[in-house]
Amino acid sequence: MGSSLVEKLSIINRLGFFNSFTADEKRQVASEDSHFQVYDPGTVVIRKGSSDQSLLIILSGSVAVAEGTGDAVLAILKAGEVLGEMAFLTETRRTAQVIAREPVIALKLDRLMFEKFPAPIREKFKDQIIMKLVTRLDMANRELTRYRGTGNGGSPAETPGPFRVPAAGAAESELATGRDLIRKIVSNTTSLPAMPAVMLKVQQMLRSPATSPAQLAKVIETDAAMVTDILKLANSAFFGFRGKVSTVQHASSLLGTRRLAELITAISAGSVLGSAMRGYNLKSGDMWRHSIAVAVTASEIAGAMSSEAVETAYMAGLLHDVGKIILDPYVRERKVLFDHYLETHPGKCIQDAERDLLGFDHAVIASILCDNWSLPRAISFAIRHHHQPASAGDHQLAHIIHYADILVIQAGLAGSGGYAPPELDPRSRSMVSLDPDTLQHSVEKALQYMDGLKGRLFAP
Ligand SMILES: Nc1ncnc2c1ncn2[C@@H]1O[C@@H]2COP(=O)(O)O[C@H]2[C@H]1O
């Protein structure tokens, strides 16, 4: 780095790290040109496993420390922090991968350079390194305490922990938990997906009671793949018209407005629900299949109960887990924490981990998205409470979605890969109060429906 001694001194003078250094000692540290290294954003500052053992002090900018390439971020270190002390002190290989997040200037000292400093300077460096390690240990302890739930008694939503990882694609350099994180997700409009265009059109048409099945059919007539799916499903065992339906207009007259709208909505939801979610261990299509199965089961249950919710059950079931799509990058970045939490808390499910580690669960985010999409309030309310239906009081739809979700998971179509299944809330059992055969029949109908959509839902 070609900066003058004065410029280097002005950087060093700004950092608390050098407070105990005398003016002369600071000058000695700043004098060697080769000590100062500049890193462009995205470049590797320390490569995991490498044998380099230099010590770095970040003078400006910040770096992300990760266990390995593409792994969860362990820490963000900023100006004044020490880096590479582990290999430097223990003479071992680098334990982590460190990447510059913005232009970084660092003071880089190899062992030879370090040994050249007079003893008092070396001691001051060592004192600072110890202080930084103590702070890091304290942070790690507090974070561990917080996410084990034995913390200071405040709710996680109100007491964001010290653990910080970079925001998923966001410009802000640090990620919060609880309300801060919700605020950030909601204010970052690009992180909230738009309602798929066809779904939006159908929702708009349904607002008019005069909309006919034939008008709805027109929405999809130019989408050949969608037409094929609708015809397949119309001819499936679920509807019982086996082999008789050959045009969308014919299907629309047989299915009626509500059924046709549901079908179009389920298929168009694939663009939002169909992608893989590594944070939740879901392969592409897993979430979509689970969601359609819950939609059909919920609507069958609502029908069997002669519930008023029969109109909204399908949509609420289809979108009940949509919050996972938004949270997936944030869960992915905390994968190490999530996996550790779930390993050490047998019986806890993924939404418990979300609540304890993020301060809220995917149901909260899903309900925010539903409000954002201007869906009926009953839908967002039921989705908001589908994992804790007792908090929804007597709201029938919340209990129906909760019950349908659990039945579908029990039938083998989970909404999160490899985690403990949620337990049925006894209040939902008494609210739904259907006999086991009827409930079983609801899930079987859902599986028939899925069978009708086989090609689309199980495409590689
Ligand atoms: N959990 C962590 N928090 C902060 N920094 C870390 C963490 N783990 C590793 N590092 C830093 O990443 C560096 C990688 O190289 P070293 O192993 O030499 O030294 C390591 C530490 O400086």
PDB file of N, CA and C in Angstrom, residues 150-187:
ATOM      1  N   THR A 150     -32.093 -19.813  28.309  1.00  0.00           N
ATOM      2  CA  THR A 150     -31.826 -19.595  29.737  1.00  0.00           C
ATOM      3  C   THR A 150     -31.250 -18.208  29.957  1.00  0.00           C
ATOM      4  N   GLY A 151     -31.626 -17.295  29.074  1.00  0.00           N
ATOM      5  CA  GLY A 151     -31.015 -15.972  29.073  1.00  0.00           C
ATOM      6  C   GLY A 151     -31.517 -15.049  30.152  1.00  0.00           C
ATOM      7  N   ASN A 152     -31.588 -13.774  29.826  1.00  0.00           N
ATOM      8  CA  ASN A 152     -31.841 -12.782  30.860  1.00  0.00           C
ATOM      9  C   ASN A 152     -33.324 -12.585  31.161  1.00  0.00           C
ATOM     10  N   GLY A 153     -34.172 -13.447  30.637  1.00  0.00           N
ATOM     11  CA  GLY A 153     -35.583 -13.361  30.985  1.00  0.00           C
ATOM     12  C   GLY A 153     -36.399 -12.553  30.010  1.00  0.00           C
ATOM     13  N   GLY A 154     -35.780 -11.729  29.181  1.00  0.00           N
ATOM     14  CA  GLY A 154     -36.512 -10.951  28.192  1.00  0.00           C
ATOM     15  C   GLY A 154     -36.913 -11.854  27.044  1.00  0.00           C
ATOM     16  N   SER A 155     -37.966 -11.480  26.313  1.00  0.00           N
ATOM     17  CA  SER A 155     -38.336 -12.314  25.182  1.00  0.00           C
ATOM     18  C   SER A 155     -37.332 -12.086  24.065  1.00  0.00           C
ATOM     19  N   PRO A 156     -37.053 -13.136  23.272  1.00  0.00           N
ATOM     20  CA  PRO A 156     -36.062 -12.981  22.220  1.00  0.00           C
ATOM     21  C   PRO A 156     -36.407 -11.840  21.272  1.00  0.00           C
ATOM     22  N   ALA A 157     -37.709 -11.587  21.095  1.00  0.00           N
ATOM     23  CA  ALA A 157     -38.090 -10.525  20.164  1.00  0.00           C
ATOM     24  C   ALA A 157     -37.624  -9.163  20.654  1.00  0.00           C
ATOM     25  N   GLU A 158     -37.503  -9.030  21.980  1.00  0.00           N
ATOM     26  CA  GLU A 158     -37.126  -7.717  22.499  1.00  0.00           C
ATOM     27  C   GLU A 158     -35.650  -7.612  22.840  1.00  0.00           C
ATOM     28  N   THR A 159     -34.960  -8.759  22.901  1.00  0.00           N
ATOM     29  CA  THR A 159     -33.553  -8.712  23.279  1.00  0.00           C
ATOM     30  C   THR A 159     -32.699  -9.392  22.222  1.00  0.00           C
ATOM     31  N   PRO A 160     -32.517  -8.706  21.086  1.00  0.00           N
ATOM     32  CA  PRO A 160     -31.707  -9.330  20.063  1.00  0.00           C
ATOM     33  C   PRO A 160     -30.326  -9.664  20.603  1.00  0.00           C
ATOM     34  N   GLY A 161     -29.841 -10.866  20.303  1.00  0.00           N
ATOM     35  CA  GLY A 161     -28.550 -11.309  20.811  1.00  0.00           C
ATOM     36  C   GLY A 161     -27.403 -10.666  20.075  1.00  0.00           C
ATOM     37  N   PRO A 162     -26.196 -10.904  20.549  1.00  0.00           N
ATOM     38  CA  PRO A 162     -25.047 -10.259  19.945  1.00  0.00           C
ATOM     39  C   PRO A 162     -24.613 -10.922  18.652  1.00  0.00           C
ATOM     40  N   PHE A 163     -25.133 -12.147  18.385  1.00  0.00           N
ATOM     41  CA  PHE A 163     -24.669 -12.858  17.201  1.00  0.00           C
ATOM     42  C   PHE A 163     -25.138 -12.138  15.939  1.00  0.00           C
ATOM     43  N   ARG A 164     -24.194 -11.860  15.079  1.00  0.00           N
ATOM     44  CA  ARG A 164     -24.537 -11.109  13.874  1.00  0.00           C
ATOM     45  C   ARG A 164     -24.032 -11.833  12.649  1.00  0.00           C
ATOM     46  N   VAL A 165     -24.896 -11.980  11.669  1.00  0.00           N
ATOM     47  CA  VAL A 165     -24.451 -12.527  10.393  1.00  0.00           C
ATOM     48  C   VAL A 165     -24.919 -11.580   9.297  1.00  0.00           C
ATOM     49  N   PRO A 166     -24.326 -11.622   8.119  1.00  0.00           N
ATOM     50  CA  PRO A 166     -24.713 -10.658   7.103  1.00  0.00           C
ATOM     51  C   PRO A 166     -26.102 -10.934   6.557  1.00  0.00           C
ATOM     52  N   ALA A 167     -26.810  -9.885   6.206  1.00  0.00           N
ATOM     53  CA  ALA A 167     -28.148 -10.015   5.669  1.00  0.00           C
ATOM     54  C   ALA A 167     -28.099 -10.720   4.325  1.00  0.00           C
ATOM     55  N   ALA A 168     -29.187 -11.491   4.066  1.00  0.00           N
ATOM     56  CA  ALA A 168     -29.234 -12.235   2.819  1.00  0.00           C
ATOM     57  C   ALA A 168     -29.413 -11.268   1.656  1.00  0.00           C
ATOM     58  N   GLY A 169     -28.363 -10.957   0.988  1.00  0.00           N
ATOM     59  CA  GLY A 169     -28.426 -10.113  -0.192  1.00  0.00           C
ATOM     60  C   GLY A 169     -28.780  -8.674   0.114  1.00  0.00           C
ATOM     61  N   ALA A 170     -28.928  -8.319   1.361  1.00  0.00           N
ATOM     62  CA  ALA A 170     -29.318  -6.948   1.685  1.00  0.00           C
ATOM     63  C   ALA A 170     -28.081  -6.072   1.784  1.00  0.00           C
ATOM     64  N   ALA A 171     -28.311  -4.776   1.605  1.00  0.00           N
ATOM     65  CA  ALA A 171     -27.169  -3.870   1.612  1.00  0.00           C
ATOM     66  C   ALA A 171     -26.640  -3.659   3.025  1.00  0.00           C
ATOM     67  N   GLU A 172     -27.534  -3.770   4.013  1.00  0.00           N
ATOM     68  CA  GLU A 172     -27.099  -3.529   5.388  1.00  0.00           C
ATOM     69  C   GLU A 172     -26.079  -4.569   5.805  1.00  0.00           C
ATOM     70  N   SER A 173     -25.135  -4.168   6.624  1.00  0.00           N
ATOM     71  CA  SER A 173     -24.032  -5.068   6.900  1.00  0.00           C
ATOM     72  C   SER A 173     -24.336  -6.038   8.041  1.00  0.00           C
ATOM     73  N   GLU A 174     -25.353  -5.777   8.867  1.00  0.00           N
ATOM     74  CA  GLU A 174     -25.594  -6.677   9.976  1.00  0.00           C
ATOM     75  C   GLU A 174     -27.048  -7.098  10.003  1.00  0.00           C
ATOM     76  N   LEU A 175     -27.272  -8.269  10.572  1.00  0.00           N
ATOM     77  CA  LEU A 175     -28.613  -8.823  10.608  1.00  0.00           C
ATOM     78  C   LEU A 175     -29.107  -8.895  12.037  1.00  0.00           C
ATOM     79  N   ALA A 176     -30.336  -8.448  12.218  1.00  0.00           N
ATOM     80  CA  ALA A 176     -30.880  -8.442  13.566  1.00  0.00           C
ATOM     81  C   ALA A 176     -31.754  -9.667  13.774  1.00  0.00           C
ATOM     82  N   THR A 177     -32.374  -9.723  14.955  1.00  0.00           N
ATOM     83  CA  THR A 177     -33.390 -10.735  15.202  1.00  0.00           C
ATOM     84  C   THR A 177     -34.663 -10.001  15.607  1.00  0.00           C
ATOM     85  N   GLY A 178     -35.716 -10.773  15.904  1.00  0.00           N
ATOM     86  CA  GLY A 178     -36.945 -10.207  16.429  1.00  0.00           C
ATOM     87  C   GLY A 178     -37.519  -9.110  15.553  1.00  0.00           C
ATOM     88  N   ARG A 179     -38.009  -8.072  16.235  1.00  0.00           N
ATOM     89  CA  ARG A 179     -38.691  -7.003  15.503  1.00  0.00           C
ATOM     90  C   ARG A 179     -37.796  -6.337  14.481  1.00  0.00           C
ATOM     91  N   ASP A 180     -36.522  -6.194  14.835  1.00  0.00           N
ATOM     92  CA  ASP A 180     -35.584  -5.554  13.903  1.00  0.00           C
ATOM     93  C   ASP A 180     -35.533  -6.324  12.583  1.00  0.00           C
ATOM     94  N   LEU A 181     -35.497  -7.657  12.721  1.00  0.00           N
ATOM     95  CA  LEU A 181     -35.405  -8.479  11.515  1.00  0.00           C
ATOM     96  C   LEU A 181     -36.712  -8.413  10.725  1.00  0.00           C
ATOM     97  N   ILE A 182     -37.840  -8.483  11.424  1.00  0.00           N
ATOM     98  CA  ILE A 182     -39.134  -8.387  10.726  1.00  0.00           C
ATOM     99  C   ILE A 182     -39.203  -7.066   9.970  1.00  0.00           C
ATOM    100  N   ARG A 183     -38.820  -5.985  10.658  1.00  0.00           N
ATOM    101  CA  ARG A 183     -38.868  -4.657  10.036  1.00  0.00           C
ATOM    102  C   ARG A 183     -38.017  -4.651   8.770  1.00  0.00           C
ATOM    103  N   LYS A 184     -36.876  -5.261   8.895  1.00  0.00           N
ATOM    104  CA  LYS A 184     -35.956  -5.259   7.764  1.00  0.00           C
ATOM    105  C   LYS A 184     -36.517  -6.069   6.590  1.00  0.00           C
ATOM    106  N   ILE A 185     -37.093  -7.237   6.904  1.00  0.00           N
ATOM    107  CA  ILE A 185     -37.659  -8.069   5.836  1.00  0.00           C
ATOM    108  C   ILE A 185     -38.792  -7.325   5.143  1.00  0.00           C
ATOM    109  N   VAL A 186     -39.635  -6.693   5.960  1.00  0.00           N
ATOM    110  CA  VAL A 186     -40.807  -6.037   5.393  1.00  0.00           C
ATOM    111  C   VAL A 186     -40.422  -4.774   4.622  1.00  0.00           C
ATOM    112  N   SER A 187     -39.420  -4.038   5.145  1.00  0.00           N
ATOM    113  CA  SER A 187     -39.059  -2.788   4.450  1.00  0.00           C
ATOM    114  C   SER A 187     -38.249  -3.070   3.190  1.00  0.00           C
TER     115      SER A 187
END
